[in-house]
Every structure is written in C-alpha cells, then in structure tokens.
GROMACS .gro file of C-alpha atoms in nm:
model
  402
    1UNK     CA    1  -5.029   0.223   0.956
    2UNK     CA    2  -4.655   0.273   1.000
    3UNK     CA    3  -4.578  -0.026   0.776
    4UNK     CA    4  -4.799   0.103   0.497
    5UNK     CA    5  -4.648   0.453   0.525
    6UNK     CA    6  -4.299   0.303   0.502
    7UNK     CA    7  -4.392   0.112   0.188
    8UNK     CA    8  -4.540   0.428   0.038
    9UNK     CA    9  -4.208   0.600   0.102
   10UNK     CA   10  -4.018   0.312  -0.058
   11UNK     CA   11  -4.246   0.319  -0.363
   12UNK     CA   12  -4.194   0.694  -0.397
   13UNK     CA   13  -3.814   0.668  -0.376
   14UNK     CA   14  -3.801   0.376  -0.623
   15UNK     CA   15  -4.018   0.573  -0.867
   16UNK     CA   16  -3.778   0.870  -0.847
   17UNK     CA   17  -3.485   0.641  -0.927
   18UNK     CA   18  -3.665   0.531  -1.244
   19UNK     CA   19  -3.746   0.893  -1.327
   20UNK     CA   20  -3.377   0.985  -1.315
   21UNK     CA   21  -3.274   0.674  -1.511
   22UNK     CA   22  -3.523   0.739  -1.791
   23UNK     CA   23  -3.434   1.108  -1.806
   24UNK     CA   24  -3.065   1.019  -1.852
   25UNK     CA   25  -3.155   0.775  -2.130
   26UNK     CA   26  -3.381   1.034  -2.294
   27UNK     CA   27  -3.075   1.256  -2.349
   28UNK     CA   28  -2.845   0.979  -2.471
   29UNK     CA   29  -3.061   0.766  -2.700
   30UNK     CA   30  -3.263   0.780  -3.018
   31UNK     CA   31  -3.544   0.644  -2.796
   32UNK     CA   32  -3.535   0.977  -2.612
   33UNK     CA   33  -3.902   1.064  -2.663
   34UNK     CA   34  -4.019   0.726  -2.533
   35UNK     CA   35  -3.785   0.747  -2.232
   36UNK     CA   36  -3.904   1.100  -2.154
   37UNK     CA   37  -4.267   0.984  -2.151
   38UNK     CA   38  -4.172   0.695  -1.921
   39UNK     CA   39  -3.991   0.935  -1.687
   40UNK     CA   40  -4.303   1.153  -1.676
   41UNK     CA   41  -4.517   0.846  -1.608
   42UNK     CA   42  -4.315   0.738  -1.306
   43UNK     CA   43  -4.296   1.096  -1.177
   44UNK     CA   44  -4.672   1.150  -1.194
   45UNK     CA   45  -4.759   0.805  -1.055
   46UNK     CA   46  -4.525   0.859  -0.758
   47UNK     CA   47  -4.735   1.158  -0.645
   48UNK     CA   48  -5.005   0.911  -0.540
   49UNK     CA   49  -4.781   0.803  -0.251
   50UNK     CA   50  -4.790   1.160  -0.116
   51UNK     CA   51  -5.169   1.176  -0.153
   52UNK     CA   52  -5.219   0.845   0.027
   53UNK     CA   53  -4.979   0.940   0.307
   54UNK     CA   54  -5.171   1.266   0.369
   55UNK     CA   55  -5.513   1.096   0.365
   56UNK     CA   56  -5.543   1.009   0.739
   57UNK     CA   57  -5.454   1.363   0.846
   58UNK     CA   58  -5.640   1.590   0.604
   59UNK     CA   59  -5.986   1.743   0.648
   60UNK     CA   60  -6.038   1.692   0.270
   61UNK     CA   61  -5.997   1.315   0.226
   62UNK     CA   62  -6.203   1.306  -0.096
   63UNK     CA   63  -5.959   1.540  -0.273
   64UNK     CA   64  -5.652   1.334  -0.182
   65UNK     CA   65  -5.820   0.997  -0.235
   66UNK     CA   66  -5.930   1.088  -0.587
   67UNK     CA   67  -5.592   1.256  -0.638
   68UNK     CA   68  -5.411   0.932  -0.552
   69UNK     CA   69  -5.630   0.740  -0.798
   70UNK     CA   70  -5.584   1.002  -1.071
   71UNK     CA   71  -5.206   1.022  -1.029
   72UNK     CA   72  -5.154   0.647  -1.062
   73UNK     CA   73  -5.386   0.625  -1.361
   74UNK     CA   74  -5.229   0.931  -1.526
   75UNK     CA   75  -4.883   0.780  -1.473
   76UNK     CA   76  -4.993   0.456  -1.639
   77UNK     CA   77  -5.142   0.653  -1.929
   78UNK     CA   78  -4.812   0.837  -1.977
   79UNK     CA   79  -4.628   0.504  -1.972
   80UNK     CA   80  -4.871   0.379  -2.238
   81UNK     CA   81  -4.780   0.681  -2.452
   82UNK     CA   82  -4.410   0.611  -2.400
   83UNK     CA   83  -4.447   0.244  -2.491
   84UNK     CA   84  -4.652   0.345  -2.792
   85UNK     CA   85  -4.370   0.571  -2.912
   86UNK     CA   86  -4.107   0.303  -2.847
   87UNK     CA   87  -4.299   0.019  -3.013
   88UNK     CA   88  -4.453   0.235  -3.288
   89UNK     CA   89  -4.803   0.143  -3.168
   90UNK     CA   90  -4.933   0.484  -3.058
   91UNK     CA   91  -5.244   0.531  -2.848
   92UNK     CA   92  -5.492   0.780  -2.990
   93UNK     CA   93  -5.479   1.087  -2.760
   94UNK     CA   94  -5.857   1.151  -2.765
   95UNK     CA   95  -5.926   0.789  -2.669
   96UNK     CA   96  -5.664   0.793  -2.392
   97UNK     CA   97  -5.786   1.127  -2.258
   98UNK     CA   98  -6.150   1.012  -2.262
   99UNK     CA   99  -6.051   0.692  -2.081
  100UNK     CA  100  -5.867   0.889  -1.811
  101UNK     CA  101  -6.138   1.152  -1.759
  102UNK     CA  102  -6.414   0.892  -1.757
  103UNK     CA  103  -6.229   0.678  -1.502
  104UNK     CA  104  -6.174   0.976  -1.268
  105UNK     CA  105  -6.543   1.071  -1.294
  106UNK     CA  106  -6.642   0.713  -1.206
  107UNK     CA  107  -6.406   0.724  -0.907
  108UNK     CA  108  -6.575   1.042  -0.787
  109UNK     CA  109  -6.917   0.873  -0.813
  110UNK     CA  110  -6.812   0.561  -0.621
  111UNK     CA  111  -6.625   0.751  -0.349
  112UNK     CA  112  -6.914   0.731  -0.101
  113UNK     CA  113  -6.980   0.361  -0.162
  114UNK     CA  114  -6.864   0.124   0.114
  115UNK     CA  115  -6.501   0.045   0.028
  116UNK     CA  116  -6.522  -0.321   0.124
  117UNK     CA  117  -6.787  -0.400  -0.137
  118UNK     CA  118  -6.739  -0.576  -0.469
  119UNK     CA  119  -6.908  -0.289  -0.653
  120UNK     CA  120  -6.658  -0.029  -0.527
  121UNK     CA  121  -6.356  -0.256  -0.574
  122UNK     CA  122  -6.456  -0.347  -0.929
  123UNK     CA  123  -6.498   0.010  -1.055
  124UNK     CA  124  -6.189   0.129  -0.866
  125UNK     CA  125  -5.947  -0.139  -0.993
  126UNK     CA  126  -6.082  -0.195  -1.344
  127UNK     CA  127  -5.925   0.119  -1.502
  128UNK     CA  128  -5.581   0.007  -1.381
  129UNK     CA  129  -5.634  -0.339  -1.525
  130UNK     CA  130  -5.745  -0.194  -1.859
  131UNK     CA  131  -5.451   0.047  -1.899
  132UNK     CA  132  -5.197  -0.223  -1.812
  133UNK     CA  133  -5.362  -0.466  -2.052
  134UNK     CA  134  -5.363  -0.191  -2.314
  135UNK     CA  135  -4.989  -0.140  -2.268
  136UNK     CA  136  -4.926  -0.514  -2.295
  137UNK     CA  137  -5.130  -0.521  -2.615
  138UNK     CA  138  -4.901  -0.256  -2.766
  139UNK     CA  139  -4.605  -0.492  -2.732
  140UNK     CA  140  -4.804  -0.781  -2.880
  141UNK     CA  141  -4.904  -0.566  -3.179
  142UNK     CA  142  -4.546  -0.454  -3.240
  143UNK     CA  143  -4.295  -0.653  -3.442
  144UNK     CA  144  -4.034  -0.663  -3.167
  145UNK     CA  145  -3.979  -1.012  -3.025
  146UNK     CA  146  -3.658  -0.998  -2.821
  147UNK     CA  147  -3.623  -1.156  -2.477
  148UNK     CA  148  -3.634  -0.809  -2.319
  149UNK     CA  149  -3.966  -0.739  -2.492
  150UNK     CA  150  -4.101  -1.073  -2.371
  151UNK     CA  151  -4.003  -0.997  -2.011
  152UNK     CA  152  -4.170  -0.656  -2.024
  153UNK     CA  153  -4.482  -0.813  -2.174
  154UNK     CA  154  -4.493  -1.065  -1.889
  155UNK     CA  155  -4.451  -0.791  -1.626
  156UNK     CA  156  -4.733  -0.583  -1.775
  157UNK     CA  157  -4.955  -0.891  -1.793
  158UNK     CA  158  -4.876  -0.967  -1.428
  159UNK     CA  159  -4.958  -0.608  -1.334
  160UNK     CA  160  -5.291  -0.631  -1.515
  161UNK     CA  161  -5.365  -0.960  -1.336
  162UNK     CA  162  -5.263  -0.801  -1.005
  163UNK     CA  163  -5.532  -0.535  -1.038
  164UNK     CA  164  -5.792  -0.799  -1.119
  165UNK     CA  165  -5.695  -0.996  -0.810
  166UNK     CA  166  -5.714  -0.676  -0.602
  167UNK     CA  167  -6.087  -0.661  -0.674
  168UNK     CA  168  -6.134  -0.979  -0.475
  169UNK     CA  169  -5.858  -0.902  -0.223
  170UNK     CA  170  -6.009  -0.565  -0.133
  171UNK     CA  171  -6.330  -0.742  -0.034
  172UNK     CA  172  -6.173  -1.046   0.131
  173UNK     CA  173  -5.899  -0.867   0.329
  174UNK     CA  174  -6.089  -0.545   0.394
  175UNK     CA  175  -5.971  -0.206   0.274
  176UNK     CA  176  -6.121   0.011   0.545
  177UNK     CA  177  -6.460   0.171   0.571
  178UNK     CA  178  -6.342   0.502   0.428
  179UNK     CA  179  -6.052   0.629   0.221
  180UNK     CA  180  -5.887   0.766   0.536
  181UNK     CA  181  -5.901   0.420   0.699
  182UNK     CA  182  -5.719   0.259   0.406
  183UNK     CA  183  -5.366   0.285   0.550
  184UNK     CA  184  -5.477   0.111   0.870
  185UNK     CA  185  -5.630  -0.186   0.686
  186UNK     CA  186  -5.456  -0.521   0.628
  187UNK     CA  187  -5.521  -0.474   0.259
  188UNK     CA  188  -5.300  -0.162   0.245
  189UNK     CA  189  -4.989  -0.345   0.363
  190UNK     CA  190  -5.041  -0.631   0.118
  191UNK     CA  191  -5.128  -0.396  -0.168
  192UNK     CA  192  -4.828  -0.167  -0.115
  193UNK     CA  193  -4.584  -0.458  -0.080
  194UNK     CA  194  -4.698  -0.628  -0.399
  195UNK     CA  195  -4.722  -0.293  -0.572
  196UNK     CA  196  -4.362  -0.215  -0.481
  197UNK     CA  197  -4.243  -0.542  -0.632
  198UNK     CA  198  -4.438  -0.484  -0.951
  199UNK     CA  199  -4.313  -0.125  -0.979
  200UNK     CA  200  -3.955  -0.246  -0.953
  201UNK     CA  201  -4.010  -0.539  -1.189
  202UNK     CA  202  -4.194  -0.339  -1.454
  203UNK     CA  203  -3.954  -0.045  -1.425
  204UNK     CA  204  -3.650  -0.268  -1.463
  205UNK     CA  205  -3.813  -0.443  -1.761
  206UNK     CA  206  -3.885  -0.107  -1.927
  207UNK     CA  207  -3.528   0.004  -1.863
  208UNK     CA  208  -3.413  -0.326  -2.009
  209UNK     CA  209  -3.585  -0.278  -2.344
  210UNK     CA  210  -3.472   0.085  -2.371
  211UNK     CA  211  -3.112   0.006  -2.272
  212UNK     CA  212  -3.110  -0.282  -2.520
  213UNK     CA  213  -3.217  -0.032  -2.786
  214UNK     CA  214  -2.931   0.197  -2.682
  215UNK     CA  215  -2.683  -0.091  -2.708
  216UNK     CA  216  -2.823  -0.201  -3.045
  217UNK     CA  217  -2.801   0.158  -3.166
  218UNK     CA  218  -2.438   0.184  -3.057
  219UNK     CA  219  -2.353  -0.150  -3.219
  220UNK     CA  220  -2.529  -0.054  -3.541
  221UNK     CA  221  -2.356   0.283  -3.559
  222UNK     CA  222  -2.019   0.113  -3.512
  223UNK     CA  223  -2.094  -0.115  -3.807
  224UNK     CA  224  -2.234   0.146  -4.048
  225UNK     CA  225  -2.025   0.362  -4.279
  226UNK     CA  226  -2.135   0.721  -4.227
  227UNK     CA  227  -2.070   0.838  -4.584
  228UNK     CA  228  -2.236   0.559  -4.779
  229UNK     CA  229  -2.496   0.445  -4.525
  230UNK     CA  230  -2.391   0.085  -4.597
  231UNK     CA  231  -2.215  -0.157  -4.365
  232UNK     CA  232  -1.849  -0.096  -4.300
  233UNK     CA  233  -1.607  -0.391  -4.324
  234UNK     CA  234  -1.684  -0.505  -3.971
  235UNK     CA  235  -2.059  -0.476  -4.019
  236UNK     CA  236  -2.043  -0.657  -4.352
  237UNK     CA  237  -1.851  -0.948  -4.202
  238UNK     CA  238  -2.082  -0.979  -3.901
  239UNK     CA  239  -2.395  -0.983  -4.118
  240UNK     CA  240  -2.259  -1.221  -4.382
  241UNK     CA  241  -2.116  -1.477  -4.138
  242UNK     CA  242  -2.456  -1.619  -4.028
  243UNK     CA  243  -2.576  -1.626  -4.391
  244UNK     CA  244  -2.274  -1.836  -4.485
  245UNK     CA  245  -2.346  -2.075  -4.200
  246UNK     CA  246  -2.702  -2.118  -4.326
  247UNK     CA  247  -2.586  -2.239  -4.668
  248UNK     CA  248  -2.636  -2.613  -4.716
  249UNK     CA  249  -2.446  -2.840  -4.953
  250UNK     CA  250  -2.716  -2.778  -5.213
  251UNK     CA  251  -2.711  -2.399  -5.174
  252UNK     CA  252  -2.476  -2.147  -5.323
  253UNK     CA  253  -2.408  -1.784  -5.243
  254UNK     CA  254  -2.230  -1.522  -5.447
  255UNK     CA  255  -1.987  -1.251  -5.348
  256UNK     CA  256  -1.942  -0.937  -5.558
  257UNK     CA  257  -1.649  -0.702  -5.505
  258UNK     CA  258  -1.669  -0.366  -5.682
  259UNK     CA  259  -1.411  -0.092  -5.713
  260UNK     CA  260  -1.477   0.253  -5.860
  261UNK     CA  261  -1.241   0.310  -6.151
  262UNK     CA  262  -0.982   0.587  -6.123
  263UNK     CA  263  -1.140   0.721  -5.806
  264UNK     CA  264  -0.819   0.899  -5.698
  265UNK     CA  265  -0.827   1.090  -6.025
  266UNK     CA  266  -1.184   1.202  -5.950
  267UNK     CA  267  -1.074   1.331  -5.608
  268UNK     CA  268  -0.765   1.503  -5.745
  269UNK     CA  269  -0.943   1.663  -6.041
  270UNK     CA  270  -1.285   1.757  -5.904
  271UNK     CA  271  -1.225   1.762  -5.527
  272UNK     CA  272  -1.307   1.538  -5.234
  273UNK     CA  273  -1.661   1.674  -5.209
  274UNK     CA  274  -1.733   1.537  -5.557
  275UNK     CA  275  -1.559   1.214  -5.462
  276UNK     CA  276  -1.791   1.182  -5.162
  277UNK     CA  277  -2.087   1.240  -5.393
  278UNK     CA  278  -1.966   0.956  -5.617
  279UNK     CA  279  -1.949   0.725  -5.312
  280UNK     CA  280  -2.301   0.822  -5.207
  281UNK     CA  281  -2.451   0.778  -5.554
  282UNK     CA  282  -2.285   0.440  -5.602
  283UNK     CA  283  -2.417   0.331  -5.262
  284UNK     CA  284  -2.769   0.434  -5.364
  285UNK     CA  285  -2.737   0.227  -5.680
  286UNK     CA  286  -2.630  -0.077  -5.477
  287UNK     CA  287  -2.923  -0.036  -5.240
  288UNK     CA  288  -3.167  -0.003  -5.531
  289UNK     CA  289  -3.037  -0.287  -5.748
  290UNK     CA  290  -2.936  -0.561  -5.506
  291UNK     CA  291  -3.204  -0.823  -5.433
  292UNK     CA  292  -3.384  -0.894  -5.107
  293UNK     CA  293  -3.171  -1.033  -4.821
  294UNK     CA  294  -2.848  -0.925  -4.992
  295UNK     CA  295  -2.589  -0.752  -4.774
  296UNK     CA  296  -2.388  -0.458  -4.907
  297UNK     CA  297  -2.093  -0.284  -4.749
  298UNK     CA  298  -1.825  -0.029  -4.815
  299UNK     CA  299  -1.515  -0.230  -4.725
  300UNK     CA  300  -1.251   0.022  -4.837
  301UNK     CA  301  -1.217   0.377  -4.963
  302UNK     CA  302  -1.378   0.312  -5.303
  303UNK     CA  303  -1.426  -0.064  -5.267
  304UNK     CA  304  -1.763  -0.225  -5.204
  305UNK     CA  305  -1.882  -0.579  -5.136
  306UNK     CA  306  -2.220  -0.745  -5.189
  307UNK     CA  307  -2.315  -1.090  -5.064
  308UNK     CA  308  -2.610  -1.257  -5.238
  309UNK     CA  309  -2.735  -1.558  -5.039
  310UNK     CA  310  -2.879  -1.844  -5.244
  311UNK     CA  311  -2.810  -1.664  -5.572
  312UNK     CA  312  -2.617  -1.845  -5.846
  313UNK     CA  313  -2.324  -1.710  -6.043
  314UNK     CA  314  -2.529  -1.641  -6.359
  315UNK     CA  315  -2.783  -1.431  -6.170
  316UNK     CA  316  -2.508  -1.252  -5.977
  317UNK     CA  317  -2.340  -1.161  -6.307
  318UNK     CA  318  -2.668  -0.999  -6.415
  319UNK     CA  319  -2.683  -0.802  -6.086
  320UNK     CA  320  -2.321  -0.685  -6.123
  321UNK     CA  321  -2.375  -0.579  -6.484
  322UNK     CA  322  -2.690  -0.396  -6.382
  323UNK     CA  323  -2.497  -0.200  -6.119
  324UNK     CA  324  -2.216  -0.133  -6.367
  325UNK     CA  325  -2.455  -0.004  -6.635
  326UNK     CA  326  -2.649   0.209  -6.388
  327UNK     CA  327  -2.335   0.381  -6.261
  328UNK     CA  328  -2.197   0.444  -6.613
  329UNK     CA  329  -2.502   0.653  -6.708
  330UNK     CA  330  -2.555   0.817  -6.370
  331UNK     CA  331  -2.542   1.197  -6.364
  332UNK     CA  332  -2.339   1.292  -6.055
  333UNK     CA  333  -2.333   1.640  -5.903
  334UNK     CA  334  -1.993   1.804  -5.930
  335UNK     CA  335  -1.889   1.624  -6.248
  336UNK     CA  336  -1.899   1.806  -6.583
  337UNK     CA  337  -2.153   1.702  -6.843
  338UNK     CA  338  -2.029   1.399  -7.033
  339UNK     CA  339  -1.791   1.279  -6.760
  340UNK     CA  340  -1.895   0.929  -6.652
  341UNK     CA  341  -1.784   0.721  -6.355
  342UNK     CA  342  -1.736   0.348  -6.401
  343UNK     CA  343  -1.660   0.053  -6.177
  344UNK     CA  344  -1.501  -0.291  -6.211
  345UNK     CA  345  -1.640  -0.608  -6.057
  346UNK     CA  346  -1.515  -0.944  -5.938
  347UNK     CA  347  -1.792  -1.201  -5.890
  348UNK     CA  348  -1.730  -1.534  -5.720
  349UNK     CA  349  -1.964  -1.813  -5.621
  350UNK     CA  350  -1.934  -1.912  -5.255
  351UNK     CA  351  -1.971  -2.275  -5.154
  352UNK     CA  352  -2.129  -2.400  -4.832
  353UNK     CA  353  -1.876  -2.412  -4.552
  354UNK     CA  354  -1.637  -2.169  -4.719
  355UNK     CA  355  -1.487  -1.893  -4.508
  356UNK     CA  356  -1.566  -1.535  -4.604
  357UNK     CA  357  -1.196  -1.441  -4.616
  358UNK     CA  358  -1.125  -1.709  -4.877
  359UNK     CA  359  -1.418  -1.594  -5.092
  360UNK     CA  360  -1.307  -1.230  -5.056
  361UNK     CA  361  -0.955  -1.314  -5.174
  362UNK     CA  362  -1.090  -1.499  -5.478
  363UNK     CA  363  -1.330  -1.217  -5.567
  364UNK     CA  364  -1.048  -0.967  -5.516
  365UNK     CA  365  -0.832  -1.152  -5.768
  366UNK     CA  366  -1.118  -1.138  -6.015
  367UNK     CA  367  -1.159  -0.768  -5.948
  368UNK     CA  368  -0.792  -0.708  -6.033
  369UNK     CA  369  -0.840  -0.913  -6.350
  370UNK     CA  370  -1.130  -0.684  -6.445
  371UNK     CA  371  -0.909  -0.381  -6.384
  372UNK     CA  372  -0.629  -0.530  -6.591
  373UNK     CA  373  -0.876  -0.617  -6.866
  374UNK     CA  374  -0.966  -0.255  -6.929
  375UNK     CA  375  -1.196  -0.160  -6.634
  376UNK     CA  376  -1.574  -0.112  -6.643
  377UNK     CA  377  -1.624  -0.486  -6.672
  378UNK     CA  378  -1.731  -0.793  -6.474
  379UNK     CA  379  -1.514  -1.100  -6.413
  380UNK     CA  380  -1.672  -1.417  -6.269
  381UNK     CA  381  -1.554  -1.754  -6.137
  382UNK     CA  382  -1.696  -2.065  -5.977
  383UNK     CA  383  -1.572  -2.168  -5.633
  384UNK     CA  384  -1.282  -2.415  -5.621
  385UNK     CA  385  -1.368  -2.785  -5.639
  386UNK     CA  386  -1.429  -2.914  -5.290
  387UNK     CA  387  -1.297  -3.256  -5.192
  388UNK     CA  388  -1.457  -3.483  -4.935
  389UNK     CA  389  -1.358  -3.820  -4.806
  390UNK     CA  390  -1.519  -4.100  -5.006
  391UNK     CA  391  -1.667  -4.412  -4.855
  392UNK     CA  392  -1.376  -4.606  -5.006
  393UNK     CA  393  -1.103  -4.387  -4.863
  394UNK     CA  394  -1.001  -4.632  -4.595
  395UNK     CA  395  -0.956  -4.903  -4.860
  396UNK     CA  396  -0.791  -4.698  -5.133
  397UNK     CA  397  -0.627  -4.415  -4.941
  398UNK     CA  398  -0.756  -4.167  -5.204
  399UNK     CA  399  -1.009  -3.885  -5.202
  400UNK     CA  400  -1.301  -3.855  -5.442
  401UNK     CA  401  -1.368  -3.504  -5.581
  402UNK     CA  402  -1.727  -3.373  -5.589
   0.00000   0.00000   0.00000
C-alpha cells in the first residue's frame, strides 16, 4: 500500500505544478481562458488522490470512492472545456453536464458490484475513455495541424486507450474486493504508475500547445504594425520571402510600393490624429482591394508595400489603380469636405529567384518617378532581363539572354 500511496502523492504534486503553470499562462496569454480551464481541470482531478489515500481509513468508503471517480472525471471534463476554447471546438455544456452526472450515477449503482468483474470494470473505466476520446476528437475537428497539436492528440489517444486496457487489467491483475482494498491490490501500483506517466505526458503536451501559441502571439505582435494592422517591414519581409522561393521560372510575382502624397502636410495642417486616421483608412483600402494570398505591409511612415504572388504586371496595375481611385474619393474623418488624399505607386514585376531587396529598390525608383510625374499616379516596369548560361557557353564563351 505504501507504494501506491507514494504514487498518489507524486500524482498530486505533479498536478499542482501544472495548475501553477497554466495559471501563469492564463495571465500572460491571449489563450488565458483556455489555460484557466486547464488549470481548474488539473486542480479538480488532483483531489482524487486525496480521496483515494483516505479510502482505507475512513468509515465512509463509498463517499470517498465515488468522490475519487467524480473528481477525475470532472477534471477531464474541465480539460475538455479548455481544449474546446483553445481549438474553437466547444463542448455543449448541457451535453457535458449530462455526461458527468450520468457517469457519477452509474458509478453509484455499480459500487456494490464485485470490483474484479468485467461488468464493474467496464462501467467504471468507460466514462474516462469517452471523455479522453472526446478531447482528442476536438483536436481532429480543429484546423490546427502543428507538431505540438499532433503530440497532444497522440497523448490523448494513448490516455483513451489506457482506460480501455484498464478494463481488462482490473480483472486480470485484481483491483481488490472493495474500494478500500484498492490501494493494497497489484492493480493499484500499476495503475498509479502508468497514470503518473500519462498525466505528465499529457500535461506537458498541453503546455506545449499553449506555450507555442504564446510564442506565435509574441512573434506576430512583433511583426504587426499597431496603427495600420498590417505587417511592419520585418513582418512583410518574413512573409514574402517564402512566396518568392515558391516562384518557378514560369511564374511571376508583382511588388507594389505606395506612398501617400504630401502626408507631412496633412500632419502639419490637420494634426497627427488626422494623419493616423489617413494611415488607418488607407490600410483598410489595401486589405479590401488586394487579392487572396497577397501580403501587405506598412514599411515606412506613410509608405506601404504589397506583394502579389503569381499576378502579372497588367493585373497588378489594375490593383494599384483601384487602390489609388478608392483613396482619392475616400471621406476621411478630420479632413474638411472636399479635401482628398492621394497616393503614388511604383509597380514592378518580380522574377523567380530575385531577391526582395532588389525588387524593392526597383519599385522604389518607379515610385519616385510617379511622384516626379505629378503624384496620384501609377508607374510600372518589367523585371530586368535575366541571363543564364547557354548550352554553347563552353564553346563560344558567351551568354544567351532569355
């Protein structure tokens, strides 16, 4: 019995560590609600260790035996709620509550059945299998497919399988004639040892997905411009780089640089608050007009960039002119009636294998040409002719342009 009691103590302490960890995350992350539910789940489930430890010494074994069952199941239900919040696959509260209450009532009915029988083991372990399988199903139904999500899915599936195997193990190994005899049975030591490993594994996996979300949130916030809601220069570069790598020799991308005309004059005349409103409105126009898979960013004070993957120069010119026209007629708060804001655009095709910096410099030159040409206009250019080595180079010593 001493070994089983020791494992119960270990399980309780480990659960409290996870409670503290999830509570800390709940304060620091946008996944705070999910982490708080997970903390509650581990806290409630850990109370079962106290109930099981008291069982051999209490004159009311039924109360503590059912209490241990109810605490574990309630903890799993709370974890299911937390995972539902995190993965946006919520469990319906009436269904979850009915499942919990029904399972506890069944446990009360089977309490007096011989504990080493298949009938008792089946009805005792099945609710745990179902709630773990239900939690795993939430991950499957979600759209998240990272490695951390896959590991958590595997741990929940293993936990569900563990409770199925316990149905047979409780009969084969013997779980004691009564609930009070449980801690003296061989089954208790095996069950608590495996349970401890699964608690640690599942808890670490849950922490992994939540911490990954915290890291992703921090990375995203460092790459998003707070005023416009678009990517900042760093975020724009990091998102465009893989799109450039995906371009083949037969593909073409297009880069648009836009600069709001006379923006300093807007700030000086109407105030920085109105200038901020101009930035926000222009950003909304970009988000509304640019096509699917395009990346937009605010790369300077009043300068913006848009990358259009697999979009030719002619279509990009149409997009740029659409943005230009939309801004010119946009009514912006803080500006007097009849005062319009315009922007100039430099549009350059981007060839496969071309570096983003080179394309940015070319588009920037076109943007300055648009400014010099009177503003509120679009200037376009094809990428420079690329040169590759011809099959005859070694014979002629010359390159063939393509």
